[in-house]
Structures are given as C-alpha cells and as structure tokens.
XYZ file of C-alpha atoms in Angstrom:
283
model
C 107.641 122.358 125.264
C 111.104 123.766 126.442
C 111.947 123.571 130.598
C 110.120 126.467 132.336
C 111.744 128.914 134.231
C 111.037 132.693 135.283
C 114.197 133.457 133.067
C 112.757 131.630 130.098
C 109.195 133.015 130.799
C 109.912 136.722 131.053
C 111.855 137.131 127.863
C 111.645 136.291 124.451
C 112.690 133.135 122.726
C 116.487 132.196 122.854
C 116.786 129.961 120.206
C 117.234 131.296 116.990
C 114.628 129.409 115.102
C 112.450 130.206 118.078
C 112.802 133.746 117.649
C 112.010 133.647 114.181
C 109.122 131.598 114.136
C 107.219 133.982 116.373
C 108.507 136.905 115.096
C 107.017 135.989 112.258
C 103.998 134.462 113.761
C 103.322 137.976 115.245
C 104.077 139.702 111.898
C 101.479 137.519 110.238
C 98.792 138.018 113.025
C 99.652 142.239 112.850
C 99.648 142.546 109.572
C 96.829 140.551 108.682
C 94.665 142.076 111.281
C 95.583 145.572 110.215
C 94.702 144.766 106.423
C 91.541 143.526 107.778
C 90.763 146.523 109.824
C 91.390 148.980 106.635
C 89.045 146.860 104.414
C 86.398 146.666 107.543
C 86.583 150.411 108.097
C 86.582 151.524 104.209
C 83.098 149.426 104.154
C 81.453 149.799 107.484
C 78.264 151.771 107.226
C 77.629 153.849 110.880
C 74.457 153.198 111.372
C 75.588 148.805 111.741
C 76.569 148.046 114.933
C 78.043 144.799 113.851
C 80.381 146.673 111.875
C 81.849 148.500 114.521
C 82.164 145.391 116.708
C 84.485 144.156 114.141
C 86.472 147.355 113.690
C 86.785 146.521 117.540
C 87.302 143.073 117.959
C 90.333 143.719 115.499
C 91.520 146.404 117.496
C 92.085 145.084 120.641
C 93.579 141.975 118.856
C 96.067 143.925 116.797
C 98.177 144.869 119.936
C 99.213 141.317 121.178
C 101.910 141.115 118.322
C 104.824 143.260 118.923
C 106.119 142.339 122.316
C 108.874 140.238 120.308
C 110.395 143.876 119.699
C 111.173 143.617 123.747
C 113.465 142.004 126.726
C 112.315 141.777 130.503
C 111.046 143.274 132.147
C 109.142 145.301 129.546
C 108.349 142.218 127.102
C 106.280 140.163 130.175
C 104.515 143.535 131.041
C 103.422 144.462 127.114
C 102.616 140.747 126.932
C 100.422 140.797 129.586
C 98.763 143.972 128.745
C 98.272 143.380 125.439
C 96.367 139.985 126.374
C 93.827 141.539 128.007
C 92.570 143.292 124.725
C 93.389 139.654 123.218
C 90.858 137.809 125.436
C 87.964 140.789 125.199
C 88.272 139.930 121.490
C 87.918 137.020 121.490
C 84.714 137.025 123.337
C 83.516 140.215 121.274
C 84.052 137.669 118.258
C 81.538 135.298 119.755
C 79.171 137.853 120.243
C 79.494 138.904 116.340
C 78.881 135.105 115.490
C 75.478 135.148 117.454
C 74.599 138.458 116.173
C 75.166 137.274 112.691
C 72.906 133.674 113.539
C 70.338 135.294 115.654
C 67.835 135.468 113.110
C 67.946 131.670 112.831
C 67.671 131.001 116.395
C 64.771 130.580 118.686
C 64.397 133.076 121.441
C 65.883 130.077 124.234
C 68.643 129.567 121.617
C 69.975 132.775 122.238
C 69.362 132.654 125.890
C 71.616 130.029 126.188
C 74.478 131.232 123.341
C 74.947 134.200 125.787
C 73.964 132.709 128.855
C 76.815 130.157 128.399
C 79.371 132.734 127.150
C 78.513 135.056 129.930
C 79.644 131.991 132.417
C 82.694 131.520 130.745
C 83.888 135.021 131.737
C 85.444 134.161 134.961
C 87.746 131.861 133.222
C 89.131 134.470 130.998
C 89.248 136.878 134.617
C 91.492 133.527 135.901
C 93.750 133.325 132.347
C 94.366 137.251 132.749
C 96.158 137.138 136.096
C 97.567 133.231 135.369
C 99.489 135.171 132.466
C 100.481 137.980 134.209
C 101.731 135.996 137.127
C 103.522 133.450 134.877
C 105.173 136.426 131.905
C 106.245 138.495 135.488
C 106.580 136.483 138.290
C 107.772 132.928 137.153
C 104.528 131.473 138.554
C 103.187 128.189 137.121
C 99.210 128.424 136.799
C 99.287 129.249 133.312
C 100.638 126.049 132.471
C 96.947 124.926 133.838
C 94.907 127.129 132.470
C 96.374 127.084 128.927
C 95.269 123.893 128.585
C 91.291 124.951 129.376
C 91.653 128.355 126.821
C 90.559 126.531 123.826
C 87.419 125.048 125.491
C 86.168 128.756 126.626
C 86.991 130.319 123.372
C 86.483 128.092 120.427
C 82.574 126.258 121.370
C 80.477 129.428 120.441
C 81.926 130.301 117.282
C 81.986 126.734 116.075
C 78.457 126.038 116.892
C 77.384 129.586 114.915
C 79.037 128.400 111.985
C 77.372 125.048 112.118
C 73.824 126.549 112.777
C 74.371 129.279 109.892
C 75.169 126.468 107.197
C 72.278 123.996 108.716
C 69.836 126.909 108.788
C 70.343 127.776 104.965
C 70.593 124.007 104.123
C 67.188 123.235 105.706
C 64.995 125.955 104.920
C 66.079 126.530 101.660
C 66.635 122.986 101.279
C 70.105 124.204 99.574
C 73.121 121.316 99.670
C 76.789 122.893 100.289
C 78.094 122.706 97.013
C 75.203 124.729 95.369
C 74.866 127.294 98.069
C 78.943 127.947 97.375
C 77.866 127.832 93.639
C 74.781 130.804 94.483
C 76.936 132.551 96.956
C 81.355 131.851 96.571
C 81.113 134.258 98.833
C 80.156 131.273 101.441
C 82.995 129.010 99.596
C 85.591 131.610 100.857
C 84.219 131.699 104.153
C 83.668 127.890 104.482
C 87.493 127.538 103.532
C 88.457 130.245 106.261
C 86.451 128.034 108.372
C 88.026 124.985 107.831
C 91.251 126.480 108.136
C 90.824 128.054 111.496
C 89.141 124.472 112.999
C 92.261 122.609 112.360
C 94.667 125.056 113.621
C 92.634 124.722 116.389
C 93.303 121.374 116.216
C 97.064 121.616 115.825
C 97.350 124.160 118.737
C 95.358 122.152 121.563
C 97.938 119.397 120.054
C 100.527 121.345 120.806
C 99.225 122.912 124.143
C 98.594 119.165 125.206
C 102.196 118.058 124.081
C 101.076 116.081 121.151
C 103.492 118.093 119.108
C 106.561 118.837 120.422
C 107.621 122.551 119.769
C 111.100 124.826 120.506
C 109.073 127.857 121.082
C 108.600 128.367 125.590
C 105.148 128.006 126.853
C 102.503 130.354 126.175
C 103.285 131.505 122.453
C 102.836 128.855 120.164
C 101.919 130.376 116.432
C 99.041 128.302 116.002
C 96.260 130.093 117.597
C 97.287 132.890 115.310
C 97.012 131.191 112.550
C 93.563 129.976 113.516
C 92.255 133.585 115.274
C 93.437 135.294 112.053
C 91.440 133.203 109.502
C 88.520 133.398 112.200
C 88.653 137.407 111.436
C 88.902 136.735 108.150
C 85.086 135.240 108.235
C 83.594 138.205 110.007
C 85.419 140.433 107.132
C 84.713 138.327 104.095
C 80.749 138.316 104.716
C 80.717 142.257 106.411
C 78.779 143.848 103.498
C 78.179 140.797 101.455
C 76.149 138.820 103.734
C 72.522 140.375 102.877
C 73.657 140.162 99.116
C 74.663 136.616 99.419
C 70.805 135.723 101.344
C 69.415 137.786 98.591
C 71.139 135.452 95.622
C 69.928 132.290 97.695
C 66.504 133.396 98.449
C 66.600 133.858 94.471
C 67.715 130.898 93.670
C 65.158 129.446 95.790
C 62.406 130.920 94.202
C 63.214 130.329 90.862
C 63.966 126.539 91.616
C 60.133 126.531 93.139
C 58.837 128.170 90.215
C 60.650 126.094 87.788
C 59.557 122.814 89.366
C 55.911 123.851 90.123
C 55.733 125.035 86.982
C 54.352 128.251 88.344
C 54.522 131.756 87.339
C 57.997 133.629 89.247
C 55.623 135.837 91.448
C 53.877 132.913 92.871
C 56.881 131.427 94.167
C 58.360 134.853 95.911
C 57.720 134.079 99.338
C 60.586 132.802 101.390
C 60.184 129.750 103.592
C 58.246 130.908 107.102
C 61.390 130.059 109.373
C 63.477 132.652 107.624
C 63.102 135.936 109.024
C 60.812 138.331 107.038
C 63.515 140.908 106.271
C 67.508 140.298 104.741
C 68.199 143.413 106.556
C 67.252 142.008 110.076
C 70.628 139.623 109.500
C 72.766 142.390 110.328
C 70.392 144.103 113.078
C-alpha cells in the first residue's frame, strides 16, 4: 500500500497503471451493476418486495464508480457521497439474503440474523465519517476501520448461503452435484458464490498487506469484483428461485415414489420442515 498523504488521498491514482486498474475496476462494477439492474427491472413483478429491494440495493451501489472521472476537491467529496449509498447496499443485500432463507429458519434464527446486523450499524455510521474525514481531510482512521469492513459486511450473507444449500441438502436429502443437476440454476449461483468468497479473500489480503498493491488506500478492485458477483446471486435466482424449489420438490417425489415403489400421488407431500407453500420463499 503506497505512503499516505492528504495529497495522495484526495485525488485519484498517479501512477499510470494505478489509474487504469481502477478505472477499469469502476467500469466493471458500473457496468455490471447497470446490466443487472435492466435484467432485474424487465422481470420484477410489483407486487414482490424482494424484487424491488434488489432494483435498490443496485441502485445505490451503481453510483460509487465514477469518481475516477474527477480531481480534488470534487473526487474526495463524490467519493464520499457515493459511499454512503455503497454501505446502505450492502446491508440491504443482507437483508435480501435473510428474506430469501427465512423460510428455512426458526423464528430465533431470524431474531438473531437481524438482531446481529442491526448491531453492526454503528460500524458502518463510524466507516461513513472515517472515509469522509480520510478522502477530505487527510485524516488517518480509515486506515483502522478498513481493516474491520469485511467482518461487518461479509458474515450474514455467507452464513445465508450456507443455510440455503444445508436446508435443501437435508430435507430433501439432495447432495450438491444432483441439486445443480435438478436446478443449474443453483450451479450458476454456487459458482457466483465461490467467486465472490475468494475475492473476499484476496481483498482482506490486500487490506491486511498480504498483497502488496500500487493502487492508494481505500480503492483496491477486489471488493468489486467480489460485491459484483454477490449481485449477480440475488439476480440469477430473482424469478427462478420458486421454479428451481418446484424442480427439486419434483425430483424428490419421484425419487420417493420410485424407491417405495409407490404410486406418484402418494409420494406428493414435501418433507414437514419445508414450508407449505414455494410462493412463501419470496414473501
């Protein structure tokens, strides 16, 4: 991580292959977030809520990536304006995680999703004015609290994605490779997974000075990379969630019948811990 100073900190990258690398970081993130938001609002239905927290969690997001266009004073002031939408989103896409788990939780489970991400709120309060401070005024608490963002953004949505593949494994007693084969729909989203959790990786690496960058503190690409393919999961399952439960709750049955040898309507109740309606996934 280059030498900190309010010069370096106000203004955009001075090294050339600086500059490019997060111009082109924030192209990727814009662009990609934009795609997604036509796709999400082509599909979205107005009577789902959780659609329309996605059309907003990739609104707020899609501002934080044009400040490169800018010198001081104005690129510290867009920067930090432009987080603040950043960091609602990135709560907003913790709450779209828990609404799309709920059904599989018990009602304590979800006491403590949101209980836990409601604490974490005064952090982001702290990051807001430690980047304002540090992108304006050349003061050093972001340097500290960069190093904490990861832990109060990354937990919630990690543990949804966990809970949503051990919830289908166990009550439909489905292994991963078969549930992708049912539903590619999941492989997609599994891959988008695994893609975001080791950028993650890379960019608490980075923070931590694991990897050494040229890019100033405070705007390494890598939490793009992994917030972008994190989108990409609420988009890819958006209107093909229900469809993908309904081809596994099919696929369930007919596996019962087929080793029971019973007849097919005998075997068309779902197990009792999955909720009694498809439709109350998205609710």
């Amino acid at each position: 991580m280059n030498p900190v100073s309010f010069d370096t900190a106000a203004d955009r990258p001075k090294d050339l292959d600086g500059l490019v690398l997060e111009a082109w970081g924030q192209g990727l993130l814009v662009g990609a977030l934009v795609v997604m938001l036509v796709l999400t609002a082509s599909n979205m239905k107005r009577s789902k809520m959780l659609h329309k927290l996605i059309v907003l969690e990739l609104l707020l997001a899609a501002g934080h990536g044009a400040f490169i266009f800018f010198h001081k004073p104005v690129y510290g002031w867009y920067l930090s304006i432009t987080a603040i939408g950043l960091n609602i989103s990135y709560t907003l896409h913790n709450i779209i995680a828990w609404i799309k788990i709920k059904p599989f939780l018990p009602p304590w489970g979800s006491r403590v999703f949101l209980g836990s991400l409601l604490l974490a709120q005064p952090y982001w309060l702290l990051e807001t004015y430690a980047n304002f401070s540090f992108f304006n005024q050349g003061k050093l608490l972001f340097l500290k609290t960069r190093f904490l963002e990861p832990f109060f953004r990354e937990p919630w949505w990690l543990y949804a994605s966990y809970a949503l593949c051990h919830a289908i494994n166990k009550c439909y007693a489905l292994s991963l490779p078969t549930l992708i084969q049912v539903s590619p729909r999941f492989g997609i989203m599994l891959i988008l997974m695994c893609l975001s959790v080791g950028f993650i990786i890379i960019d608490i690496c980075a923070v931590f000075g694991v990897i050494s960058t040229a890019l100033p503190a405070g705007i390494e690409p890598f939490w793009k990379l992994s917030f972008v393919f994190k989108c990409m999961c609420d988009t890819v399952i958006l209107d093909d969630f229900k469809v993908a439960l309904d081809q596994i709750r099919e696929h369930w049955m007919n596996r019962q019948a087929e080793q029971g040898g019973l007849p097919f309507y005998t075997a068309r109740d779902p197990p009792r811990s999955l909720p009694n309606r498809v439709d109350d996934i998205e609710s």
